[in-house]
Amino acid sequence: MRAAIAYFFSVALLGASSVKSAQIAGFPEWAYPPCVRTAAEPDNSRPLSVAGSKLHFTAADLARASITSDWFPLEHAKLPAVVAANRSAKKIACGYCHLPDGSGRPENAKIAGLPSGYIMAQVRSIHTQERQPAKPGWTPSTLMKDAIADLSDQEIAEAADYFSRQTAQSYEKVLERESVPRHGVSCGIYIPAEGKPTRLHQAILEMPIDVERFERRDPHTRYIAYAPKGSIERGRTLAGGGDNGRTQPCAGCHGADLRSGPQLEGPPLAGRFASYLFRQLYGFKSGARGGGAAQPKQSVVAKLTQADMIDLAAYAASLNP
């Protein structure tokens, strides 16, 4: 672990430079951390554990992305075959990225509790490329596209039904700060590292508190989303009132508490990962999330600035699911 931390520290400046370049170029590079892997060789024979679980997996087990390593099988229903493993050993299982209970991670999505129809529609739009990442070739999105490429409609429906029945939980805290801990990158996410804090500027930096738990794909891993001072209250005000017509109040589609409901069109947003929420808002704004279903949302975000989207994401992420 020390070797890994040392490696992450060696790339710690990448996060700060990304934020700076985003301010210059206009594109929010900070929201799309690159995929960087540690060069340290893991001990594939040593059994590993996480707090609260009686199970053990090796580093080799955890690295096998086509099979879901499930630390807490009693905390959720039995995994459908498509969630437990991908038919292809070269492609990622649904439960590997989104975790067995659907709690996900900041680089992908928390899909627990999303309506099954919504999940299926999003998979379909990714498959048809109507929904794409605003940063072309961003690794987590590419992995998702590859993972679903060969899935049948039945498999997608089974996975969607399963995840829709899981209860969304939040293991994230949003902290408003002017500075953030020194950080490097893993694969699509920031990782804390040793060194002096760096200035946050206009961005959201989301990272796990315990790197070891994160690397072991523990669904109980806790995260901190660092956001600019005042973001939560500004987001609350914007979501509630729409700023005199500049955008629409969020309650109409997502509910007053952003938890949605059976009669509402939009998915629940409360307690989802802050950086993920920002990427979706920016995707609508940039047109990367296209298609007929995305058009209403594109008009909602048309007049929003990146600062507005940061505020909205921070506010939604701060709520209980």
PDB file of C-alpha atoms in Angstrom:
ATOM      1  CA  MET A   1       0.000   0.000   0.000  1.00  0.00           C
ATOM      2  CA  ARG A   2       2.874   2.392   0.730  1.00  0.00           C
ATOM      3  CA  ALA A   3       4.195   1.792  -2.758  1.00  0.00           C
ATOM      4  CA  ALA A   4       0.776   2.555  -4.206  1.00  0.00           C
ATOM      5  CA  ILE A   5       0.436   5.749  -2.188  1.00  0.00           C
ATOM      6  CA  ALA A   6       3.915   6.813  -3.251  1.00  0.00           C
ATOM      7  CA  TYR A   7       2.950   6.222  -6.861  1.00  0.00           C
ATOM      8  CA  PHE A   8      -0.261   8.202  -6.523  1.00  0.00           C
ATOM      9  CA  PHE A   9       1.718  11.009  -4.901  1.00  0.00           C
ATOM     10  CA  SER A  10       4.035  11.046  -7.903  1.00  0.00           C
ATOM     11  CA  VAL A  11       1.062  11.984 -10.096  1.00  0.00           C
ATOM     12  CA  ALA A  12      -0.629  14.194  -7.512  1.00  0.00           C
ATOM     13  CA  LEU A  13      -0.039  17.358  -9.496  1.00  0.00           C
ATOM     14  CA  LEU A  14      -2.177  16.011 -12.304  1.00  0.00           C
ATOM     15  CA  GLY A  15      -5.391  16.865 -10.486  1.00  0.00           C
ATOM     16  CA  ALA A  16      -4.340  20.441  -9.828  1.00  0.00           C
ATOM     17  CA  SER A  17      -3.070  20.960 -13.373  1.00  0.00           C
ATOM     18  CA  SER A  18      -6.307  19.519 -14.785  1.00  0.00           C
ATOM     19  CA  VAL A  19      -8.340  22.079 -12.883  1.00  0.00           C
ATOM     20  CA  LYS A  20      -6.085  24.870 -14.089  1.00  0.00           C
ATOM     21  CA  SER A  21      -6.298  23.734 -17.713  1.00  0.00           C
ATOM     22  CA  ALA A  22     -10.076  23.476 -17.407  1.00  0.00           C
ATOM     23  CA  GLN A  23     -10.249  27.108 -16.386  1.00  0.00           C
ATOM     24  CA  ILE A  24      -8.139  28.132 -19.374  1.00  0.00           C
ATOM     25  CA  ALA A  25      -9.712  25.912 -22.042  1.00  0.00           C
ATOM     26  CA  GLY A  26     -13.279  25.960 -20.781  1.00  0.00           C
ATOM     27  CA  PHE A  27     -13.690  22.192 -20.719  1.00  0.00           C
ATOM     28  CA  PRO A  28     -14.101  20.772 -17.168  1.00  0.00           C
ATOM     29  CA  GLU A  29     -11.146  18.411 -17.380  1.00  0.00           C
ATOM     30  CA  TRP A  30     -11.297  17.910 -13.616  1.00  0.00           C
ATOM     31  CA  ALA A  31     -14.572  16.000 -13.991  1.00  0.00           C
ATOM     32  CA  TYR A  32     -12.927  13.348 -16.169  1.00  0.00           C
ATOM     33  CA  PRO A  33      -9.809  12.089 -14.352  1.00  0.00           C
ATOM     34  CA  PRO A  34      -7.650   9.870 -16.573  1.00  0.00           C
ATOM     35  CA  CYS A  35      -7.082   6.183 -15.966  1.00  0.00           C
ATOM     36  CA  VAL A  36      -3.769   5.640 -14.178  1.00  0.00           C
ATOM     37  CA  ARG A  37      -2.757   2.345 -12.620  1.00  0.00           C
ATOM     38  CA  THR A  38      -0.075   1.689 -10.038  1.00  0.00           C
ATOM     39  CA  ALA A  39       2.976  -0.153 -11.307  1.00  0.00           C
ATOM     40  CA  ALA A  40       3.369  -2.028  -8.022  1.00  0.00           C
ATOM     41  CA  GLU A  41       2.859  -5.793  -8.357  1.00  0.00           C
ATOM     42  CA  PRO A  42       0.216  -7.092  -5.922  1.00  0.00           C
ATOM     43  CA  ASP A  43       0.636 -10.263  -3.907  1.00  0.00           C
ATOM     44  CA  ASN A  44      -1.953 -12.414  -5.640  1.00  0.00           C
ATOM     45  CA  SER A  45      -1.706 -15.244  -3.132  1.00  0.00           C
ATOM     46  CA  ARG A  46      -2.454 -13.353   0.099  1.00  0.00           C
ATOM     47  CA  PRO A  47      -6.111 -13.439   1.239  1.00  0.00           C
ATOM     48  CA  LEU A  48      -7.530  -9.952   1.707  1.00  0.00           C
ATOM     49  CA  SER A  49     -10.454  -8.779   3.823  1.00  0.00           C
ATOM     50  CA  VAL A  50     -12.577  -5.710   4.519  1.00  0.00           C
ATOM     51  CA  ALA A  51     -14.158  -4.576   7.771  1.00  0.00           C
ATOM     52  CA  GLY A  52     -17.426  -6.308   8.578  1.00  0.00           C
ATOM     53  CA  SER A  53     -17.040  -9.162   6.098  1.00  0.00           C
ATOM     54  CA  LYS A  54     -16.060 -12.746   6.909  1.00  0.00           C
ATOM     55  CA  LEU A  55     -15.087 -13.421   3.292  1.00  0.00           C
ATOM     56  CA  HIS A  56     -11.632 -13.248   1.746  1.00  0.00           C
ATOM     57  CA  PHE A  57     -10.483 -12.506  -1.786  1.00  0.00           C
ATOM     58  CA  THR A  58      -7.014 -12.245  -3.258  1.00  0.00           C
ATOM     59  CA  ALA A  59      -5.782  -9.329  -5.360  1.00  0.00           C
ATOM     60  CA  ALA A  60      -6.149 -11.585  -8.389  1.00  0.00           C
ATOM     61  CA  ASP A  61      -9.798 -12.232  -7.498  1.00  0.00           C
ATOM     62  CA  LEU A  62     -10.506  -8.535  -7.151  1.00  0.00           C
ATOM     63  CA  ALA A  63      -8.761  -7.745 -10.437  1.00  0.00           C
ATOM     64  CA  ARG A  64     -10.884 -10.235 -12.390  1.00  0.00           C
ATOM     65  CA  ALA A  65     -13.392  -7.752 -13.749  1.00  0.00           C
ATOM     66  CA  SER A  66     -15.580 -10.311 -15.501  1.00  0.00           C
ATOM     67  CA  ILE A  67     -16.643 -11.727 -12.118  1.00  0.00           C
ATOM     68  CA  THR A  68     -18.199  -9.755  -9.248  1.00  0.00           C
ATOM     69  CA  SER A  69     -16.418 -10.125  -5.907  1.00  0.00           C
ATOM     70  CA  ASP A  70     -19.208  -9.867  -3.354  1.00  0.00           C
ATOM     71  CA  TRP A  71     -18.058  -8.972   0.166  1.00  0.00           C
ATOM     72  CA  PHE A  72     -21.564  -8.782   1.666  1.00  0.00           C
ATOM     73  CA  PRO A  73     -23.863 -11.291  -0.116  1.00  0.00           C
ATOM     74  CA  LEU A  74     -26.399 -11.231   2.725  1.00  0.00           C
ATOM     75  CA  GLU A  75     -27.031  -7.488   2.330  1.00  0.00           C
ATOM     76  CA  HIS A  76     -28.884  -7.837  -0.968  1.00  0.00           C
ATOM     77  CA  ALA A  77     -30.935 -10.293  -3.027  1.00  0.00           C
ATOM     78  CA  LYS A  78     -29.264 -13.090  -4.964  1.00  0.00           C
ATOM     79  CA  LEU A  79     -27.319 -11.695  -7.907  1.00  0.00           C
ATOM     80  CA  PRO A  80     -28.709 -12.441 -11.362  1.00  0.00           C
ATOM     81  CA  ALA A  81     -26.191 -14.238 -13.557  1.00  0.00           C
ATOM     82  CA  VAL A  82     -25.552 -11.132 -15.675  1.00  0.00           C
ATOM     83  CA  VAL A  83     -24.718  -9.074 -12.565  1.00  0.00           C
ATOM     84  CA  ALA A  84     -22.523 -11.785 -11.049  1.00  0.00           C
ATOM     85  CA  ALA A  85     -20.439 -12.424 -14.167  1.00  0.00           C
ATOM     86  CA  ASN A  86     -20.082 -11.428 -17.794  1.00  0.00           C
ATOM     87  CA  ARG A  87     -20.341 -14.231 -20.347  1.00  0.00           C
ATOM     88  CA  SER A  88     -17.052 -13.002 -21.798  1.00  0.00           C
ATOM     89  CA  ALA A  89     -13.937 -13.248 -19.658  1.00  0.00           C
ATOM     90  CA  LYS A  90     -12.661 -10.138 -21.458  1.00  0.00           C
ATOM     91  CA  LYS A  91     -15.600  -7.929 -20.472  1.00  0.00           C
ATOM     92  CA  ILE A  92     -16.719  -6.413 -17.195  1.00  0.00           C
ATOM     93  CA  ALA A  93     -19.568  -7.801 -15.094  1.00  0.00           C
ATOM     94  CA  CYS A  94     -22.327  -5.361 -14.109  1.00  0.00           C
ATOM     95  CA  GLY A  95     -21.621  -5.904 -10.413  1.00  0.00           C
ATOM     96  CA  TYR A  96     -17.905  -5.289 -10.776  1.00  0.00           C
ATOM     97  CA  CYS A  97     -18.236  -1.590 -11.593  1.00  0.00           C
ATOM     98  CA  HIS A  98     -21.622  -0.810 -10.054  1.00  0.00           C
ATOM     99  CA  LEU A  99     -20.931  -3.184  -7.123  1.00  0.00           C
ATOM    100  CA  PRO A 100     -23.257  -5.997  -6.043  1.00  0.00           C
ATOM    101  CA  ASP A 101     -25.740  -3.717  -4.282  1.00  0.00           C
ATOM    102  CA  GLY A 102     -25.728  -1.072  -7.030  1.00  0.00           C
ATOM    103  CA  SER A 103     -24.040   1.526  -4.816  1.00  0.00           C
ATOM    104  CA  GLY A 104     -21.464   2.168  -7.528  1.00  0.00           C
ATOM    105  CA  ARG A 105     -18.476   4.477  -7.343  1.00  0.00           C
ATOM    106  CA  PRO A 106     -17.886   8.093  -8.399  1.00  0.00           C
ATOM    107  CA  GLU A 107     -16.310   7.096 -11.728  1.00  0.00           C
ATOM    108  CA  ASN A 108     -19.434   5.213 -12.823  1.00  0.00           C
ATOM    109  CA  ALA A 109     -22.883   5.483 -11.233  1.00  0.00           C
ATOM    110  CA  LYS A 110     -24.954   4.605  -8.221  1.00  0.00           C
ATOM    111  CA  ILE A 111     -27.807   2.720  -9.906  1.00  0.00           C
ATOM    112  CA  ALA A 112     -29.499   1.184  -6.844  1.00  0.00           C
ATOM    113  CA  GLY A 113     -33.111   2.295  -6.687  1.00  0.00           C
ATOM    114  CA  LEU A 114     -33.301   3.732 -10.206  1.00  0.00           C
ATOM    115  CA  PRO A 115     -36.469   2.709 -12.081  1.00  0.00           C
ATOM    116  CA  SER A 116     -35.860  -0.399 -14.193  1.00  0.00           C
ATOM    117  CA  GLY A 117     -37.278   1.280 -17.274  1.00  0.00           C
ATOM    118  CA  TYR A 118     -34.895   4.189 -16.833  1.00  0.00           C
ATOM    119  CA  ILE A 119     -31.896   1.871 -16.463  1.00  0.00           C
ATOM    120  CA  MET A 120     -32.844  -0.042 -19.611  1.00  0.00           C
ATOM    121  CA  ALA A 121     -33.356   3.189 -21.549  1.00  0.00           C
ATOM    122  CA  GLN A 122     -29.907   4.449 -20.540  1.00  0.00           C
ATOM    123  CA  VAL A 123     -28.226   1.168 -21.510  1.00  0.00           C
ATOM    124  CA  ARG A 124     -29.999   1.348 -24.841  1.00  0.00           C
ATOM    125  CA  SER A 125     -28.899   4.941 -25.429  1.00  0.00           C
ATOM    126  CA  ILE A 126     -25.287   4.059 -24.606  1.00  0.00           C
ATOM    127  CA  HIS A 127     -25.483   1.138 -27.025  1.00  0.00           C
ATOM    128  CA  THR A 128     -26.838   3.355 -29.819  1.00  0.00           C
ATOM    129  CA  GLN A 129     -24.293   6.064 -28.887  1.00  0.00           C
ATOM    130  CA  GLU A 130     -27.002   8.660 -28.270  1.00  0.00           C
ATOM    131  CA  ARG A 131     -25.483   8.897 -24.797  1.00  0.00           C
ATOM    132  CA  GLN A 132     -21.734   9.450 -24.813  1.00  0.00           C
ATOM    133  CA  PRO A 133     -19.178  10.967 -22.452  1.00  0.00           C
ATOM    134  CA  ALA A 134     -18.480  14.646 -23.022  1.00  0.00           C
ATOM    135  CA  LYS A 135     -14.805  13.675 -23.044  1.00  0.00           C
ATOM    136  CA  PRO A 136     -14.421  11.252 -25.971  1.00  0.00           C
ATOM    137  CA  GLY A 137     -12.761   7.976 -25.052  1.00  0.00           C
ATOM    138  CA  TRP A 138     -13.059   8.505 -21.283  1.00  0.00           C
ATOM    139  CA  THR A 139     -12.129   5.101 -19.871  1.00  0.00           C
ATOM    140  CA  PRO A 140     -15.053   4.375 -17.495  1.00  0.00           C
ATOM    141  CA  SER A 141     -17.553   5.170 -20.270  1.00  0.00           C
ATOM    142  CA  THR A 142     -15.635   3.066 -22.786  1.00  0.00           C
ATOM    143  CA  LEU A 143     -15.627   0.120 -20.386  1.00  0.00           C
ATOM    144  CA  MET A 144     -19.380   0.464 -19.916  1.00  0.00           C
ATOM    145  CA  LYS A 145     -20.002   0.546 -23.659  1.00  0.00           C
ATOM    146  CA  ASP A 146     -17.891  -2.574 -24.174  1.00  0.00           C
ATOM    147  CA  ALA A 147     -19.506  -4.410 -21.242  1.00  0.00           C
ATOM    148  CA  ILE A 148     -23.044  -4.061 -22.606  1.00  0.00           C
ATOM    149  CA  ALA A 149     -22.231  -4.605 -26.275  1.00  0.00           C
ATOM    150  CA  ASP A 150     -23.099  -8.322 -26.316  1.00  0.00           C
ATOM    151  CA  LEU A 151     -25.813  -8.414 -23.654  1.00  0.00           C
ATOM    152  CA  SER A 152     -29.248  -9.618 -24.680  1.00  0.00           C
ATOM    153  CA  ASP A 153     -32.415  -7.640 -24.007  1.00  0.00           C
ATOM    154  CA  GLN A 154     -33.358 -10.238 -21.402  1.00  0.00           C
ATOM    155  CA  GLU A 155     -30.039  -9.899 -19.585  1.00  0.00           C
ATOM    156  CA  ILE A 156     -30.334  -6.120 -19.539  1.00  0.00           C
ATOM    157  CA  ALA A 157     -33.885  -6.385 -18.217  1.00  0.00           C
ATOM    158  CA  GLU A 158     -32.804  -8.826 -15.479  1.00  0.00           C
ATOM    159  CA  ALA A 159     -29.996  -6.536 -14.358  1.00  0.00           C
ATOM    160  CA  ALA A 160     -32.249  -3.463 -14.461  1.00  0.00           C
ATOM    161  CA  ASP A 161     -34.950  -5.184 -12.436  1.00  0.00           C
ATOM    162  CA  TYR A 162     -32.430  -6.348  -9.842  1.00  0.00           C
ATOM    163  CA  PHE A 163     -30.751  -2.965  -9.359  1.00  0.00           C
ATOM    164  CA  SER A 164     -34.094  -1.135  -9.280  1.00  0.00           C
ATOM    165  CA  ARG A 165     -35.066  -3.238  -6.248  1.00  0.00           C
ATOM    166  CA  GLN A 166     -31.961  -2.343  -4.245  1.00  0.00           C
ATOM    167  CA  THR A 167     -32.088   0.453  -1.698  1.00  0.00           C
ATOM    168  CA  ALA A 168     -29.859   3.405  -2.513  1.00  0.00           C
ATOM    169  CA  GLN A 169     -27.514   4.424   0.270  1.00  0.00           C
ATOM    170  CA  SER A 170     -25.070   7.278   0.453  1.00  0.00           C
ATOM    171  CA  TYR A 171     -21.562   6.845   1.813  1.00  0.00           C
ATOM    172  CA  GLU A 172     -20.533  10.333   0.743  1.00  0.00           C
ATOM    173  CA  LYS A 173     -20.138  13.634   2.527  1.00  0.00           C
ATOM    174  CA  VAL A 174     -19.987  16.938   0.671  1.00  0.00           C
ATOM    175  CA  LEU A 175     -17.528  19.385   2.217  1.00  0.00           C
ATOM    176  CA  GLU A 176     -17.241  22.992   1.097  1.00  0.00           C
ATOM    177  CA  ARG A 177     -13.600  24.007   1.061  1.00  0.00           C
ATOM    178  CA  GLU A 178     -11.224  26.465  -0.562  1.00  0.00           C
ATOM    179  CA  SER A 179      -8.457  23.841  -0.579  1.00  0.00           C
ATOM    180  CA  VAL A 180      -8.409  20.064  -0.987  1.00  0.00           C
ATOM    181  CA  PRO A 181      -5.946  17.379   0.079  1.00  0.00           C
ATOM    182  CA  ARG A 182      -3.061  16.648  -2.230  1.00  0.00           C
ATOM    183  CA  HIS A 183      -4.240  14.036  -4.707  1.00  0.00           C
ATOM    184  CA  GLY A 184      -3.358  11.790  -7.593  1.00  0.00           C
ATOM    185  CA  VAL A 185      -5.551   9.706  -9.847  1.00  0.00           C
ATOM    186  CA  SER A 186      -6.529   6.069 -10.079  1.00  0.00           C
ATOM    187  CA  CYS A 187      -8.893   5.147 -12.925  1.00  0.00           C
ATOM    188  CA  GLY A 188     -11.426   7.911 -13.406  1.00  0.00           C
ATOM    189  CA  ILE A 189     -11.249   9.077  -9.803  1.00  0.00           C
ATOM    190  CA  TYR A 190      -8.999  11.103  -7.533  1.00  0.00           C
ATOM    191  CA  ILE A 191      -7.027   9.453  -4.739  1.00  0.00           C
ATOM    192  CA  PRO A 192      -5.675  11.251  -1.657  1.00  0.00           C
ATOM    193  CA  ALA A 193      -1.902  11.479  -1.479  1.00  0.00           C
ATOM    194  CA  GLU A 194       0.770  12.901   0.770  1.00  0.00           C
ATOM    195  CA  GLY A 195       1.675  16.540   0.544  1.00  0.00           C
ATOM    196  CA  LYS A 196       0.339  20.030   1.085  1.00  0.00           C
ATOM    197  CA  PRO A 197      -3.268  20.847   0.177  1.00  0.00           C
ATOM    198  CA  THR A 198      -3.971  22.437  -3.190  1.00  0.00           C
ATOM    199  CA  ARG A 199      -6.475  25.144  -4.054  1.00  0.00           C
ATOM    200  CA  LEU A 200      -9.834  23.838  -5.265  1.00  0.00           C
ATOM    201  CA  HIS A 201     -10.890  26.656  -7.613  1.00  0.00           C
ATOM    202  CA  GLN A 202     -14.170  26.009  -9.497  1.00  0.00           C
ATOM    203  CA  ALA A 203     -14.503  22.236  -9.421  1.00  0.00           C
ATOM    204  CA  ILE A 204     -15.670  19.201  -7.488  1.00  0.00           C
ATOM    205  CA  LEU A 205     -12.979  16.787  -6.360  1.00  0.00           C
ATOM    206  CA  GLU A 206     -14.326  13.495  -5.100  1.00  0.00           C
ATOM    207  CA  MET A 207     -12.165  10.860  -3.456  1.00  0.00           C
ATOM    208  CA  PRO A 208     -12.351   7.879  -1.113  1.00  0.00           C
ATOM    209  CA  ILE A 209     -11.341   8.359   2.502  1.00  0.00           C
ATOM    210  CA  ASP A 210      -9.738   4.910   2.745  1.00  0.00           C
ATOM    211  CA  VAL A 211      -7.810   4.005  -0.414  1.00  0.00           C
ATOM    212  CA  GLU A 212      -7.411   0.373   0.616  1.00  0.00           C
ATOM    213  CA  ARG A 213     -11.151  -0.175   0.996  1.00  0.00           C
ATOM    214  CA  PHE A 214     -11.719   1.556  -2.330  1.00  0.00           C
ATOM    215  CA  GLU A 215      -9.163  -0.590  -4.142  1.00  0.00           C
ATOM    216  CA  ARG A 216     -10.754  -3.725  -2.675  1.00  0.00           C
ATOM    217  CA  ARG A 217     -14.124  -2.644  -4.083  1.00  0.00           C
ATOM    218  CA  ASP A 218     -15.771  -2.499  -0.678  1.00  0.00           C
ATOM    219  CA  PRO A 219     -19.333  -1.165  -1.162  1.00  0.00           C
ATOM    220  CA  HIS A 220     -19.110   0.454   2.281  1.00  0.00           C
ATOM    221  CA  THR A 221     -16.224   2.693   1.170  1.00  0.00           C
ATOM    222  CA  ARG A 222     -16.827   6.290   2.258  1.00  0.00           C
ATOM    223  CA  TYR A 223     -16.097   9.287   0.062  1.00  0.00           C
ATOM    224  CA  ILE A 224     -15.692  13.019   0.395  1.00  0.00           C
ATOM    225  CA  ALA A 225     -16.761  15.387  -2.358  1.00  0.00           C
ATOM    226  CA  TYR A 226     -14.976  18.712  -1.999  1.00  0.00           C
ATOM    227  CA  ALA A 227     -16.964  21.603  -3.445  1.00  0.00           C
ATOM    228  CA  PRO A 228     -16.535  25.399  -3.463  1.00  0.00           C
ATOM    229  CA  LYS A 229     -17.755  27.394  -0.490  1.00  0.00           C
ATOM    230  CA  GLY A 230     -21.496  28.079  -0.616  1.00  0.00           C
ATOM    231  CA  SER A 231     -22.218  25.438  -3.266  1.00  0.00           C
ATOM    232  CA  ILE A 232     -24.867  23.526  -1.352  1.00  0.00           C
ATOM    233  CA  GLU A 233     -27.011  26.531  -0.503  1.00  0.00           C
ATOM    234  CA  ARG A 234     -26.650  28.029  -3.990  1.00  0.00           C
ATOM    235  CA  GLY A 235     -27.645  24.669  -5.444  1.00  0.00           C
ATOM    236  CA  ARG A 236     -30.619  24.417  -3.103  1.00  0.00           C
ATOM    237  CA  THR A 237     -31.839  27.848  -4.165  1.00  0.00           C
ATOM    238  CA  LEU A 238     -31.362  27.133  -7.874  1.00  0.00           C
ATOM    239  CA  ALA A 239     -33.037  23.724  -7.648  1.00  0.00           C
ATOM    240  CA  GLY A 240     -35.966  25.124  -5.714  1.00  0.00           C
ATOM    241  CA  GLY A 241     -36.744  28.257  -7.679  1.00  0.00           C
ATOM    242  CA  GLY A 242     -35.016  28.072 -11.037  1.00  0.00           C
ATOM    243  CA  ASP A 243     -33.556  31.574 -10.647  1.00  0.00           C
ATOM    244  CA  ASN A 244     -36.500  33.491 -12.137  1.00  0.00           C
ATOM    245  CA  GLY A 245     -36.883  31.327 -15.213  1.00  0.00           C
ATOM    246  CA  ARG A 246     -33.209  30.825 -16.057  1.00  0.00           C
ATOM    247  CA  THR A 247     -33.877  27.140 -15.558  1.00  0.00           C
ATOM    248  CA  GLN A 248     -36.750  25.005 -14.322  1.00  0.00           C
ATOM    249  CA  PRO A 249     -37.158  24.010 -10.668  1.00  0.00           C
ATOM    250  CA  CYS A 250     -36.002  20.427 -10.201  1.00  0.00           C
ATOM    251  CA  ALA A 251     -39.086  19.378  -8.220  1.00  0.00           C
ATOM    252  CA  GLY A 252     -41.266  19.094 -11.313  1.00  0.00           C
ATOM    253  CA  CYS A 253     -39.357  16.059 -12.596  1.00  0.00           C
ATOM    254  CA  HIS A 254     -37.337  14.822  -9.613  1.00  0.00           C
ATOM    255  CA  GLY A 255     -39.519  15.687  -6.625  1.00  0.00           C
ATOM    256  CA  ALA A 256     -39.143  18.359  -3.962  1.00  0.00           C
ATOM    257  CA  ASP A 257     -36.585  16.213  -2.114  1.00  0.00           C
ATOM    258  CA  LEU A 258     -34.941  15.021  -5.380  1.00  0.00           C
ATOM    259  CA  ARG A 259     -35.919  11.443  -4.517  1.00  0.00           C
ATOM    260  CA  SER A 260     -38.363  11.262  -7.447  1.00  0.00           C
ATOM    261  CA  GLY A 261     -41.455   9.035  -7.245  1.00  0.00           C
ATOM    262  CA  PRO A 262     -43.781   6.814  -9.310  1.00  0.00           C
ATOM    263  CA  GLN A 263     -45.617   9.745 -10.885  1.00  0.00           C
ATOM    264  CA  LEU A 264     -42.481  11.725 -11.739  1.00  0.00           C
ATOM    265  CA  GLU A 265     -40.542  11.594 -14.977  1.00  0.00           C
ATOM    266  CA  GLY A 266     -37.019  12.146 -13.694  1.00  0.00           C
ATOM    267  CA  PRO A 267     -34.845   9.634 -11.810  1.00  0.00           C
ATOM    268  CA  PRO A 268     -33.910  10.146  -8.141  1.00  0.00           C
ATOM    269  CA  LEU A 269     -30.878  12.411  -7.732  1.00  0.00           C
ATOM    270  CA  ALA A 270     -30.529  12.685  -3.952  1.00  0.00           C
ATOM    271  CA  GLY A 271     -27.390  11.080  -2.568  1.00  0.00           C
ATOM    272  CA  ARG A 272     -25.852  10.230  -5.956  1.00  0.00           C
ATOM    273  CA  PHE A 273     -22.164  10.984  -6.470  1.00  0.00           C
ATOM    274  CA  ALA A 274     -21.445  14.677  -6.983  1.00  0.00           C
ATOM    275  CA  SER A 275     -18.936  14.340  -9.825  1.00  0.00           C
ATOM    276  CA  TYR A 276     -21.239  11.883 -11.601  1.00  0.00           C
ATOM    277  CA  LEU A 277     -24.150  14.315 -11.350  1.00  0.00           C
ATOM    278  CA  PHE A 278     -22.009  17.138 -12.725  1.00  0.00           C
ATOM    279  CA  ARG A 279     -20.911  14.985 -15.674  1.00  0.00           C
ATOM    280  CA  GLN A 280     -24.538  14.265 -16.550  1.00  0.00           C
ATOM    281  CA  LEU A 281     -25.536  17.922 -16.405  1.00  0.00           C
ATOM    282  CA  TYR A 282     -22.511  18.848 -18.500  1.00  0.00           C
ATOM    283  CA  GLY A 283     -23.316  16.012 -20.894  1.00  0.00           C
ATOM    284  CA  PHE A 284     -26.777  17.469 -21.515  1.00  0.00           C
ATOM    285  CA  LYS A 285     -25.310  20.949 -21.895  1.00  0.00           C
ATOM    286  CA  SER A 286     -22.647  19.821 -24.378  1.00  0.00           C
ATOM    287  CA  GLY A 287     -24.986  17.566 -26.324  1.00  0.00           C
ATOM    288  CA  ALA A 288     -23.014  14.429 -25.468  1.00  0.00           C
ATOM    289  CA  ARG A 289     -26.199  13.064 -23.926  1.00  0.00           C
ATOM    290  CA  GLY A 290     -28.435  13.261 -26.963  1.00  0.00           C
ATOM    291  CA  GLY A 291     -31.530  11.647 -28.390  1.00  0.00           C
ATOM    292  CA  GLY A 292     -35.194  12.408 -27.975  1.00  0.00           C
ATOM    293  CA  ALA A 293     -35.301  11.576 -24.271  1.00  0.00           C
ATOM    294  CA  ALA A 294     -32.464  14.012 -23.565  1.00  0.00           C
ATOM    295  CA  GLN A 295     -33.948  17.017 -25.361  1.00  0.00           C
ATOM    296  CA  PRO A 296     -36.125  18.247 -22.472  1.00  0.00           C
ATOM    297  CA  LYS A 297     -33.126  18.172 -20.147  1.00  0.00           C
ATOM    298  CA  GLN A 298     -30.966  19.977 -22.692  1.00  0.00           C
ATOM    299  CA  SER A 299     -33.340  22.922 -22.590  1.00  0.00           C
ATOM    300  CA  VAL A 300     -33.294  22.879 -18.777  1.00  0.00           C
ATOM    301  CA  VAL A 301     -29.498  23.243 -18.622  1.00  0.00           C
ATOM    302  CA  ALA A 302     -29.085  25.501 -21.667  1.00  0.00           C
ATOM    303  CA  LYS A 303     -28.506  28.674 -19.618  1.00  0.00           C
ATOM    304  CA  LEU A 304     -26.625  27.087 -16.729  1.00  0.00           C
ATOM    305  CA  THR A 305     -22.949  27.831 -16.202  1.00  0.00           C
ATOM    306  CA  GLN A 306     -20.437  25.265 -15.015  1.00  0.00           C
ATOM    307  CA  ALA A 307     -20.572  26.948 -11.610  1.00  0.00           C
ATOM    308  CA  ASP A 308     -24.351  26.416 -11.550  1.00  0.00           C
ATOM    309  CA  MET A 309     -23.920  22.742 -12.382  1.00  0.00           C
ATOM    310  CA  ILE A 310     -21.323  22.340  -9.644  1.00  0.00           C
ATOM    311  CA  ASP A 311     -23.740  23.896  -7.159  1.00  0.00           C
ATOM    312  CA  LEU A 312     -26.627  21.667  -8.233  1.00  0.00           C
ATOM    313  CA  ALA A 313     -24.468  18.532  -8.107  1.00  0.00           C
ATOM    314  CA  ALA A 314     -23.105  19.402  -4.659  1.00  0.00           C
ATOM    315  CA  TYR A 315     -26.593  20.080  -3.323  1.00  0.00           C
ATOM    316  CA  ALA A 316     -28.114  16.855  -4.691  1.00  0.00           C
ATOM    317  CA  ALA A 317     -25.177  14.774  -3.482  1.00  0.00           C
ATOM    318  CA  SER A 318     -25.523  16.236   0.020  1.00  0.00           C
ATOM    319  CA  LEU A 319     -29.054  14.859   0.425  1.00  0.00           C
ATOM    320  CA  ASN A 320     -30.053  11.484   1.827  1.00  0.00           C
ATOM    321  CA  PRO A 321     -31.276   9.094  -0.899  1.00  0.00           C
TER     322      PRO A 321
END
